[in-house]
PDB file of C-alpha atoms and ligand atoms in Angstrom:
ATOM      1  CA  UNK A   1       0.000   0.000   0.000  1.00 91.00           C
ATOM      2  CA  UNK A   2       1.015   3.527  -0.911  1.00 97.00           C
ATOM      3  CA  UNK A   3       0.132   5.168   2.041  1.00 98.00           C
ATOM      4  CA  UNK A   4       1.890   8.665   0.931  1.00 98.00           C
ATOM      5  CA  UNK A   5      -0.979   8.776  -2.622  1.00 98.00           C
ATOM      6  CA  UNK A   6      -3.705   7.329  -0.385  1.00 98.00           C
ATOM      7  CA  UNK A   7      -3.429  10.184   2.217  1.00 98.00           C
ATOM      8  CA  UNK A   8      -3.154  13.001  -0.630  1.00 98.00           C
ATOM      9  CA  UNK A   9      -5.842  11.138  -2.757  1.00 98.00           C
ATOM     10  CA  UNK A  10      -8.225  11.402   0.336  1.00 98.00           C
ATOM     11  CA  UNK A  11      -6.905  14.682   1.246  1.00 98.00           C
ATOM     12  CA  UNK A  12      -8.109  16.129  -2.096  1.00 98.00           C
ATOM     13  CA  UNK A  13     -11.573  14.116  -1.874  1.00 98.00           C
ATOM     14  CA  UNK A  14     -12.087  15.956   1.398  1.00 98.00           C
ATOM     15  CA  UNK A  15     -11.199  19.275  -0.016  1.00 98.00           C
ATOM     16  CA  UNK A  16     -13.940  19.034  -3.061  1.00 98.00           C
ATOM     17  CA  UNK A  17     -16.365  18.068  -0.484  1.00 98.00           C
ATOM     18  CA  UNK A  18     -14.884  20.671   2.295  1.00 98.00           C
ATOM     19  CA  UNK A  19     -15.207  23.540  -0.012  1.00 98.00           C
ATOM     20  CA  UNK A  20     -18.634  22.487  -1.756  1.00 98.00           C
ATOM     21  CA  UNK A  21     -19.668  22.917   2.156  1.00 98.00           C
ATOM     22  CA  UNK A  22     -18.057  26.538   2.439  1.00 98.00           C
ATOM     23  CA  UNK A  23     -19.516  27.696  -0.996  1.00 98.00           C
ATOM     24  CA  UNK A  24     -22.812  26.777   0.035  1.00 98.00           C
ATOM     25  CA  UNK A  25     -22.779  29.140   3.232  1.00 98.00           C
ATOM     26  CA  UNK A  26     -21.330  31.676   1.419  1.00 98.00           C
ATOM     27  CA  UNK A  27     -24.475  31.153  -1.151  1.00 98.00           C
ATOM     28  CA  UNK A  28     -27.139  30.946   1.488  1.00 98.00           C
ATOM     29  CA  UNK A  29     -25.806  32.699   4.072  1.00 98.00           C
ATOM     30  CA  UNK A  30     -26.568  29.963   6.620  1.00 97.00           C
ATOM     31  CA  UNK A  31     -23.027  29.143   8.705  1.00 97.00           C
ATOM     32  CA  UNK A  32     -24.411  26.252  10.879  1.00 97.00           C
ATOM     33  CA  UNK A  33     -21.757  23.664   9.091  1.00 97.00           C
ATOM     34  CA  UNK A  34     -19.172  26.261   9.756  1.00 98.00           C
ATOM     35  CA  UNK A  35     -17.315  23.672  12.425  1.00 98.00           C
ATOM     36  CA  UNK A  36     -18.305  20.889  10.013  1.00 98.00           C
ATOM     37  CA  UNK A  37     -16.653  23.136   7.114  1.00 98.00           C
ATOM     38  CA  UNK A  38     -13.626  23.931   9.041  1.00 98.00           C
ATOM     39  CA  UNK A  39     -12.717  20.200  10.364  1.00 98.00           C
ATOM     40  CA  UNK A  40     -13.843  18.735   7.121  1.00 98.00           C
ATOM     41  CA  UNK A  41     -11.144  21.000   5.471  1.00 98.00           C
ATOM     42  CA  UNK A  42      -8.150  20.837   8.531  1.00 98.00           C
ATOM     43  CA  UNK A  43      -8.758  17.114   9.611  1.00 98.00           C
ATOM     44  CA  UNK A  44      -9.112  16.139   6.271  1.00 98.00           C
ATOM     45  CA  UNK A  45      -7.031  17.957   3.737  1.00 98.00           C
ATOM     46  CA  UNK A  46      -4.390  19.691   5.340  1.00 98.00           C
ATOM     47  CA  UNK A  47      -3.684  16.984   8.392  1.00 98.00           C
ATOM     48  CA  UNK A  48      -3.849  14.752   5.045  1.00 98.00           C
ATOM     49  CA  UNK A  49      -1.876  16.489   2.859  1.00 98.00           C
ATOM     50  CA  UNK A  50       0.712  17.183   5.268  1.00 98.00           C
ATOM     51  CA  UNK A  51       1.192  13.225   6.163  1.00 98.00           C
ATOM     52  CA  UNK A  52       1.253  12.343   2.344  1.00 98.00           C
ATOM     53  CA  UNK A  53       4.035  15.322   1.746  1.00 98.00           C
ATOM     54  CA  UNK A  54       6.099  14.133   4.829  1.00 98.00           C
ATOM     55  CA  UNK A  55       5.892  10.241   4.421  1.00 98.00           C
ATOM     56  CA  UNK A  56       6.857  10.733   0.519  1.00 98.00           C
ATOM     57  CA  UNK A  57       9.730  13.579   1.720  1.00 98.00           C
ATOM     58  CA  UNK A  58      11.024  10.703   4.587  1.00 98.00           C
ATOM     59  CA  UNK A  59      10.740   7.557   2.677  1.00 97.00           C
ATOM     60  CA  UNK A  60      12.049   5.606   5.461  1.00 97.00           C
ATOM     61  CA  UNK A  61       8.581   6.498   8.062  1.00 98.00           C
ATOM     62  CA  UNK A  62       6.368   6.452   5.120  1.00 97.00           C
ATOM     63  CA  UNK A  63       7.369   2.844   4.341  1.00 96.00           C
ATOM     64  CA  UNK A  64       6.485   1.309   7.924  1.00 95.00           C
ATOM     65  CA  UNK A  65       3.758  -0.574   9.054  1.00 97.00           C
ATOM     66  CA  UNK A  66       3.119   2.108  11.883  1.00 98.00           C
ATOM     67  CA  UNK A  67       2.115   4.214   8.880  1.00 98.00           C
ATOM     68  CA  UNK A  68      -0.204   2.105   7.360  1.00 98.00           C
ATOM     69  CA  UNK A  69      -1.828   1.839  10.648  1.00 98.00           C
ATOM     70  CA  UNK A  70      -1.648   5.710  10.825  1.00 98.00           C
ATOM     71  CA  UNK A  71      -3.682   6.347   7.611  1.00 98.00           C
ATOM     72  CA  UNK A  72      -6.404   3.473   8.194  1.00 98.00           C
ATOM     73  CA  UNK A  73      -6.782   5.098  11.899  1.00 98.00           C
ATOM     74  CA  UNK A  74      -6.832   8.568  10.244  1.00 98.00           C
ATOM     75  CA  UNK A  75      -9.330   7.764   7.329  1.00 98.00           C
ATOM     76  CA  UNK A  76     -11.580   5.366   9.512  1.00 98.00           C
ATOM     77  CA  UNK A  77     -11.789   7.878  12.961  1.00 98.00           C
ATOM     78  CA  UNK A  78     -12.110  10.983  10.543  1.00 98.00           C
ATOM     79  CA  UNK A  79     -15.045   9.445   8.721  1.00 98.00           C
ATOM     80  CA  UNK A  80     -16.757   8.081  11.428  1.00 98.00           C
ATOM     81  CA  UNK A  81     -16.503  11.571  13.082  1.00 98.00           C
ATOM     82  CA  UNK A  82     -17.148  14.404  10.460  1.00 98.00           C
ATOM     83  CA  UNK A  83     -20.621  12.028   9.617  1.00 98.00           C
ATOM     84  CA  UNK A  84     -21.665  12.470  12.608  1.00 98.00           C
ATOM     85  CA  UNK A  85     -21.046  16.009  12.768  1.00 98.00           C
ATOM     86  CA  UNK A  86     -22.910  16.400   9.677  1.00 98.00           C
ATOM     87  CA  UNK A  87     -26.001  14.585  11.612  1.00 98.00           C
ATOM     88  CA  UNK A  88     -25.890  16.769  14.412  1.00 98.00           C
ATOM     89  CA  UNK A  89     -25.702  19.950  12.553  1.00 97.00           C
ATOM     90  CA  UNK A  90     -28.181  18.740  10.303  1.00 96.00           C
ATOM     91  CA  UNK A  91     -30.165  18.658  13.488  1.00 97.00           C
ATOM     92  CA  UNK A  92     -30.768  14.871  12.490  1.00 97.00           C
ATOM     93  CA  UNK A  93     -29.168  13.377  15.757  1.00 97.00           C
ATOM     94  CA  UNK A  94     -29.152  15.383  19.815  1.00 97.00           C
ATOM     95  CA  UNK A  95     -25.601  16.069  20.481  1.00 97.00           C
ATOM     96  CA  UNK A  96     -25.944  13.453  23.641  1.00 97.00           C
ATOM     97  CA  UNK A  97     -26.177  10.531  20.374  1.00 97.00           C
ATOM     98  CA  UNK A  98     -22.974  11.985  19.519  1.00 97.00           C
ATOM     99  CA  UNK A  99     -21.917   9.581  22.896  1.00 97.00           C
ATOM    100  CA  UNK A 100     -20.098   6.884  22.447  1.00 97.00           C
ATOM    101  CA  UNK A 101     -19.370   6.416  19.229  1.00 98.00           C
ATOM    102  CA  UNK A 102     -17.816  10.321  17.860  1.00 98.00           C
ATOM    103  CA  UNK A 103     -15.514   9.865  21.130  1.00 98.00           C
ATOM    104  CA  UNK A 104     -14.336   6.570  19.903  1.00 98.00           C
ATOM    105  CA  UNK A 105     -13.793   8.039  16.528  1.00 98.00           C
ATOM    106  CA  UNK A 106     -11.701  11.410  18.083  1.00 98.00           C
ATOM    107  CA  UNK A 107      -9.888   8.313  20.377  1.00 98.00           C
ATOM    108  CA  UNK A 108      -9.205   6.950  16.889  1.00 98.00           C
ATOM    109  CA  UNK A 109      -7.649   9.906  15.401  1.00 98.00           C
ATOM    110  CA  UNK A 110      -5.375  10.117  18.324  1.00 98.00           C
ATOM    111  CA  UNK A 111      -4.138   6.879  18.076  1.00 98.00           C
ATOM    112  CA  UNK A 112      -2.832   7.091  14.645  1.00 98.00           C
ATOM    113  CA  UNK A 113      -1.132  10.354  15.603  1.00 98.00           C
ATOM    114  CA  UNK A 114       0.756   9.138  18.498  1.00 98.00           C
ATOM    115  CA  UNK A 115       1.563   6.277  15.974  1.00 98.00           C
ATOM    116  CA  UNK A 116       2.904   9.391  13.835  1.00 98.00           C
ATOM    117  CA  UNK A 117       4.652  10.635  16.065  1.00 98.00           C
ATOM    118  CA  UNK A 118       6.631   7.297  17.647  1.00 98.00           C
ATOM    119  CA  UNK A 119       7.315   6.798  13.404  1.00 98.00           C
ATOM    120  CA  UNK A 120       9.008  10.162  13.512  1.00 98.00           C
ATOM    121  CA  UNK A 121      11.134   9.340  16.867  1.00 98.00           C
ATOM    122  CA  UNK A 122      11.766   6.140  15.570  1.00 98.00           C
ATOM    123  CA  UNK A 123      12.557   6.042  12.084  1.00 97.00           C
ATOM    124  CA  UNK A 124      12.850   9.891  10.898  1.00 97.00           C
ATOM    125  CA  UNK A 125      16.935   9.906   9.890  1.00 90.00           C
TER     126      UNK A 125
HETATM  127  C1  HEM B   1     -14.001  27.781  -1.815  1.00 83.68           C
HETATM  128  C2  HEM B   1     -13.411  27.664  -0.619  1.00 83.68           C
HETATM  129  C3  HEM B   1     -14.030  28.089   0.700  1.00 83.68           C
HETATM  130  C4  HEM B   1     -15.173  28.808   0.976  1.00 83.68           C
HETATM  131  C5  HEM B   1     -16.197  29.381   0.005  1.00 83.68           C
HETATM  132  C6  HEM B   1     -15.261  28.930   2.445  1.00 83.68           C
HETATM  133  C7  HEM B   1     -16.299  29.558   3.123  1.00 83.68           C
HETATM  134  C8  HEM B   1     -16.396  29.655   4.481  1.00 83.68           C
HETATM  135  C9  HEM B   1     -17.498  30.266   5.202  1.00 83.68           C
HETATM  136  C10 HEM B   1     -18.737  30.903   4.544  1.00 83.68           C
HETATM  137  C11 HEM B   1     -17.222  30.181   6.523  1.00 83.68           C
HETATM  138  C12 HEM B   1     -18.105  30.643   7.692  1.00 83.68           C
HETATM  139  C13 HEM B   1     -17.587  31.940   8.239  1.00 83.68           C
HETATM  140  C14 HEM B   1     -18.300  32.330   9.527  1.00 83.68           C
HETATM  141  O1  HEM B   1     -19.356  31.774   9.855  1.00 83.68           O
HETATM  142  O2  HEM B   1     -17.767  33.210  10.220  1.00 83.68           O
HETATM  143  C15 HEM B   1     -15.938  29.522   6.669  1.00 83.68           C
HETATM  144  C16 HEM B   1     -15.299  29.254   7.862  1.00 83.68           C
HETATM  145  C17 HEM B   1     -14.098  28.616   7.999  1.00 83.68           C
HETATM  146  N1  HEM B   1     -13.339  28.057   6.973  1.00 83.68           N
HETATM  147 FE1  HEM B   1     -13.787  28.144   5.011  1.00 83.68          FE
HETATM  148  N2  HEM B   1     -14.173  28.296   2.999  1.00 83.68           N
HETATM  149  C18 HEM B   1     -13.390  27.778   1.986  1.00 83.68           C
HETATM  150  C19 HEM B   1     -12.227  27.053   2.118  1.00 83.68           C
HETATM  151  C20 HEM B   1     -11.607  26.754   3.328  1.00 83.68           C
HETATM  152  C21 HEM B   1     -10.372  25.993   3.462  1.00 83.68           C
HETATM  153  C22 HEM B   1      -9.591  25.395   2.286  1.00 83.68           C
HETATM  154  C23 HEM B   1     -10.095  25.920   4.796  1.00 83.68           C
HETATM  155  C24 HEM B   1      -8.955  25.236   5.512  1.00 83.68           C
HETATM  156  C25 HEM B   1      -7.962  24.574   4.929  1.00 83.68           C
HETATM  157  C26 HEM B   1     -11.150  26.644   5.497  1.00 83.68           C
HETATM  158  C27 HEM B   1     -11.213  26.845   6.856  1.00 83.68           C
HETATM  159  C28 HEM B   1     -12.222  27.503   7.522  1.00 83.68           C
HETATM  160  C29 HEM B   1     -12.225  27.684   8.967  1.00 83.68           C
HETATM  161  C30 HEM B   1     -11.154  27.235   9.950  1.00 83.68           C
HETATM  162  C31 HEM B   1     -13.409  28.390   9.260  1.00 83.68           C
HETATM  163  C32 HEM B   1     -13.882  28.857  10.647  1.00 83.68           C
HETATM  164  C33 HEM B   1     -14.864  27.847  11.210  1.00 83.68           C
HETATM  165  C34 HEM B   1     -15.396  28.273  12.571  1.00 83.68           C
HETATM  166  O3  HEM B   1     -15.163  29.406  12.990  1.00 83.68           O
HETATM  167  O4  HEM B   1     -16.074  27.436  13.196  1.00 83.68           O
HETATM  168  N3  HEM B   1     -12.044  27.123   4.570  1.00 83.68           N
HETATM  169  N4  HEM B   1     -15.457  29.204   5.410  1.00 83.68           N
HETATM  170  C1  HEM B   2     -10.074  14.881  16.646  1.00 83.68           C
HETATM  171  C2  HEM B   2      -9.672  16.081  16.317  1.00 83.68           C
HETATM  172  C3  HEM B   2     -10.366  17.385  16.649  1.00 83.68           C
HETATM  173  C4  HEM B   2     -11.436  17.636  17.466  1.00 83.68           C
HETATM  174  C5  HEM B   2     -12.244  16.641  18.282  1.00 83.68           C
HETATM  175  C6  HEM B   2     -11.677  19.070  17.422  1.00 83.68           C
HETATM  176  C7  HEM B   2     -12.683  19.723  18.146  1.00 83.68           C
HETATM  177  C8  HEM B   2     -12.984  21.062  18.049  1.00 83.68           C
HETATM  178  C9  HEM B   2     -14.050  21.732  18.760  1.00 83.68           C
HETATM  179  C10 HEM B   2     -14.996  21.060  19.757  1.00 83.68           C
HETATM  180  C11 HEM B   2     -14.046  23.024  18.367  1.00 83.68           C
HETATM  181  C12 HEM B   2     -14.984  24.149  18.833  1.00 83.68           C
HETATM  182  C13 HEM B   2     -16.130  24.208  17.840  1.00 83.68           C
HETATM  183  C14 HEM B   2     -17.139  25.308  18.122  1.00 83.68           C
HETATM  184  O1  HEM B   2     -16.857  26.218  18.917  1.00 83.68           O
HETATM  185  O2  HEM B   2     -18.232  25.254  17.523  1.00 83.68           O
HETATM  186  C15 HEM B   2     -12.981  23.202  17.408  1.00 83.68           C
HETATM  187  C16 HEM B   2     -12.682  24.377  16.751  1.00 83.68           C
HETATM  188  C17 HEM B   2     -11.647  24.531  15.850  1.00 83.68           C
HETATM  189  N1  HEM B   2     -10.710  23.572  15.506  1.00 83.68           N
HETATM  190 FE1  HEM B   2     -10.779  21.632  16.005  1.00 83.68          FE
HETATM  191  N2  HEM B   2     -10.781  19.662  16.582  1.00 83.68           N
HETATM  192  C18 HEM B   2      -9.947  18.669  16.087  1.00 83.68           C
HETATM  193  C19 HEM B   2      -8.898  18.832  15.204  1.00 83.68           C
HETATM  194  C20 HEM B   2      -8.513  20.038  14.655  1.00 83.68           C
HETATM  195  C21 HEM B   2      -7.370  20.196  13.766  1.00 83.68           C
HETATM  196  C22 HEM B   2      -6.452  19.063  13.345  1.00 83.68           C
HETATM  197  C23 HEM B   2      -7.325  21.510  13.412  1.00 83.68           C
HETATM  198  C24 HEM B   2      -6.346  22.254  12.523  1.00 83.68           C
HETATM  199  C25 HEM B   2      -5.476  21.677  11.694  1.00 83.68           C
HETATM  200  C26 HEM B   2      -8.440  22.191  14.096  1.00 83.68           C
HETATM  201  C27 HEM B   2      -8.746  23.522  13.994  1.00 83.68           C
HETATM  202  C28 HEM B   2      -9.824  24.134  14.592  1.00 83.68           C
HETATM  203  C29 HEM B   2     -10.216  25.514  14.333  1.00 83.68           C
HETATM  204  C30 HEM B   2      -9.500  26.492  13.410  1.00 83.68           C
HETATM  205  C31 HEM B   2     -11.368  25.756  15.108  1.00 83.68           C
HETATM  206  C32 HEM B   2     -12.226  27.010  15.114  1.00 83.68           C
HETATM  207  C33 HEM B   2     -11.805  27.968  16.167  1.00 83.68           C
HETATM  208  C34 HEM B   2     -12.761  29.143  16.183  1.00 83.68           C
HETATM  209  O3  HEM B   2     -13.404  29.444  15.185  1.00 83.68           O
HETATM  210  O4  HEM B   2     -12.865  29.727  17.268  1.00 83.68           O
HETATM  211  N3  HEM B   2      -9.128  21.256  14.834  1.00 83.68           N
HETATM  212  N4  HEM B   2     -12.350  21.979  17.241  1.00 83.68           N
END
């Protein structure tokens, strides 16, 4: 698995959707999604974008299994999360259904970052 492409691949897939969000409150005037907007674009492009740049740059973290692990943590936890987001925004779901499940997502995330950043201690030259 390339895990460098497959971060900037989904990077850019959550930058068209990111910015279809932002151009729609700048069309209608209505910011509710403005957190959604925001994470949708920093969790998911830029956090994204920056792992792909860094594990292609530094060959030798990019080609471990810890990042693997990292991107499938990243992708699943990110997901999971910025849905259900969406559903509470939407007003589809109270923000108590956000319990246990968007925790387990943000736990998630933060998993495959502190894998990123024992990959870095360990194998950054
Ligand atoms: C076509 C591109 C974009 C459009 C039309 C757009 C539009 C918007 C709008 C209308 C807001 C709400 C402002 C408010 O309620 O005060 C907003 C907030 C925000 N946007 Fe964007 N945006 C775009 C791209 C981006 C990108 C690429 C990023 C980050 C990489 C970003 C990060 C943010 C952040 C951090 C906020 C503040 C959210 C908050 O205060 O809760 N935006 N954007
Ligand atoms: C699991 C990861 C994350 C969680 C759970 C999280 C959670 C939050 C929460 C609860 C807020 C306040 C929202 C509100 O007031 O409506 C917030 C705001 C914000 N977060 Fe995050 N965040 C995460 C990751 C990030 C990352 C990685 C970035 C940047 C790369 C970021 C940038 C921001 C910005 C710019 C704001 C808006 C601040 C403002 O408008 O006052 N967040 N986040």
């Amino acid at each position: 698995m390339n895990v460098s492409r497959n971060f900037i691949l989904a990077g850019a897939l959550y930058l068209l959707i990111g910015i279809s969000f932002g151009i729609h409150m700048g069309a209608s005037g209505d910011h509710t999604m403005a957190p959604l907007h925001a994470h949708i674009n920093l969790l998911g492009f830029t956090l994204m974008t920056v792992f792909g740049v860094l594990y292609r740059v530094f060959p030798e973290t990019g080609h471990s299994s810890l990042a693997r692990a990292h991107f499938w943590l990243h992708l699943g936890g990110t997901i999971v999360l910025l849905v259900m987001l969406y559903l509470m925004f939407a007003g589809r779901i109270a923000e108590e259904a956000m319990f246990p499940i968007a925790p387990i997502a943000e736990i998630a995330i933060f998993v495959g970052i502190a894998l990123y950043a024992y990959n870095i201690l360990k194998n950054l030259k």
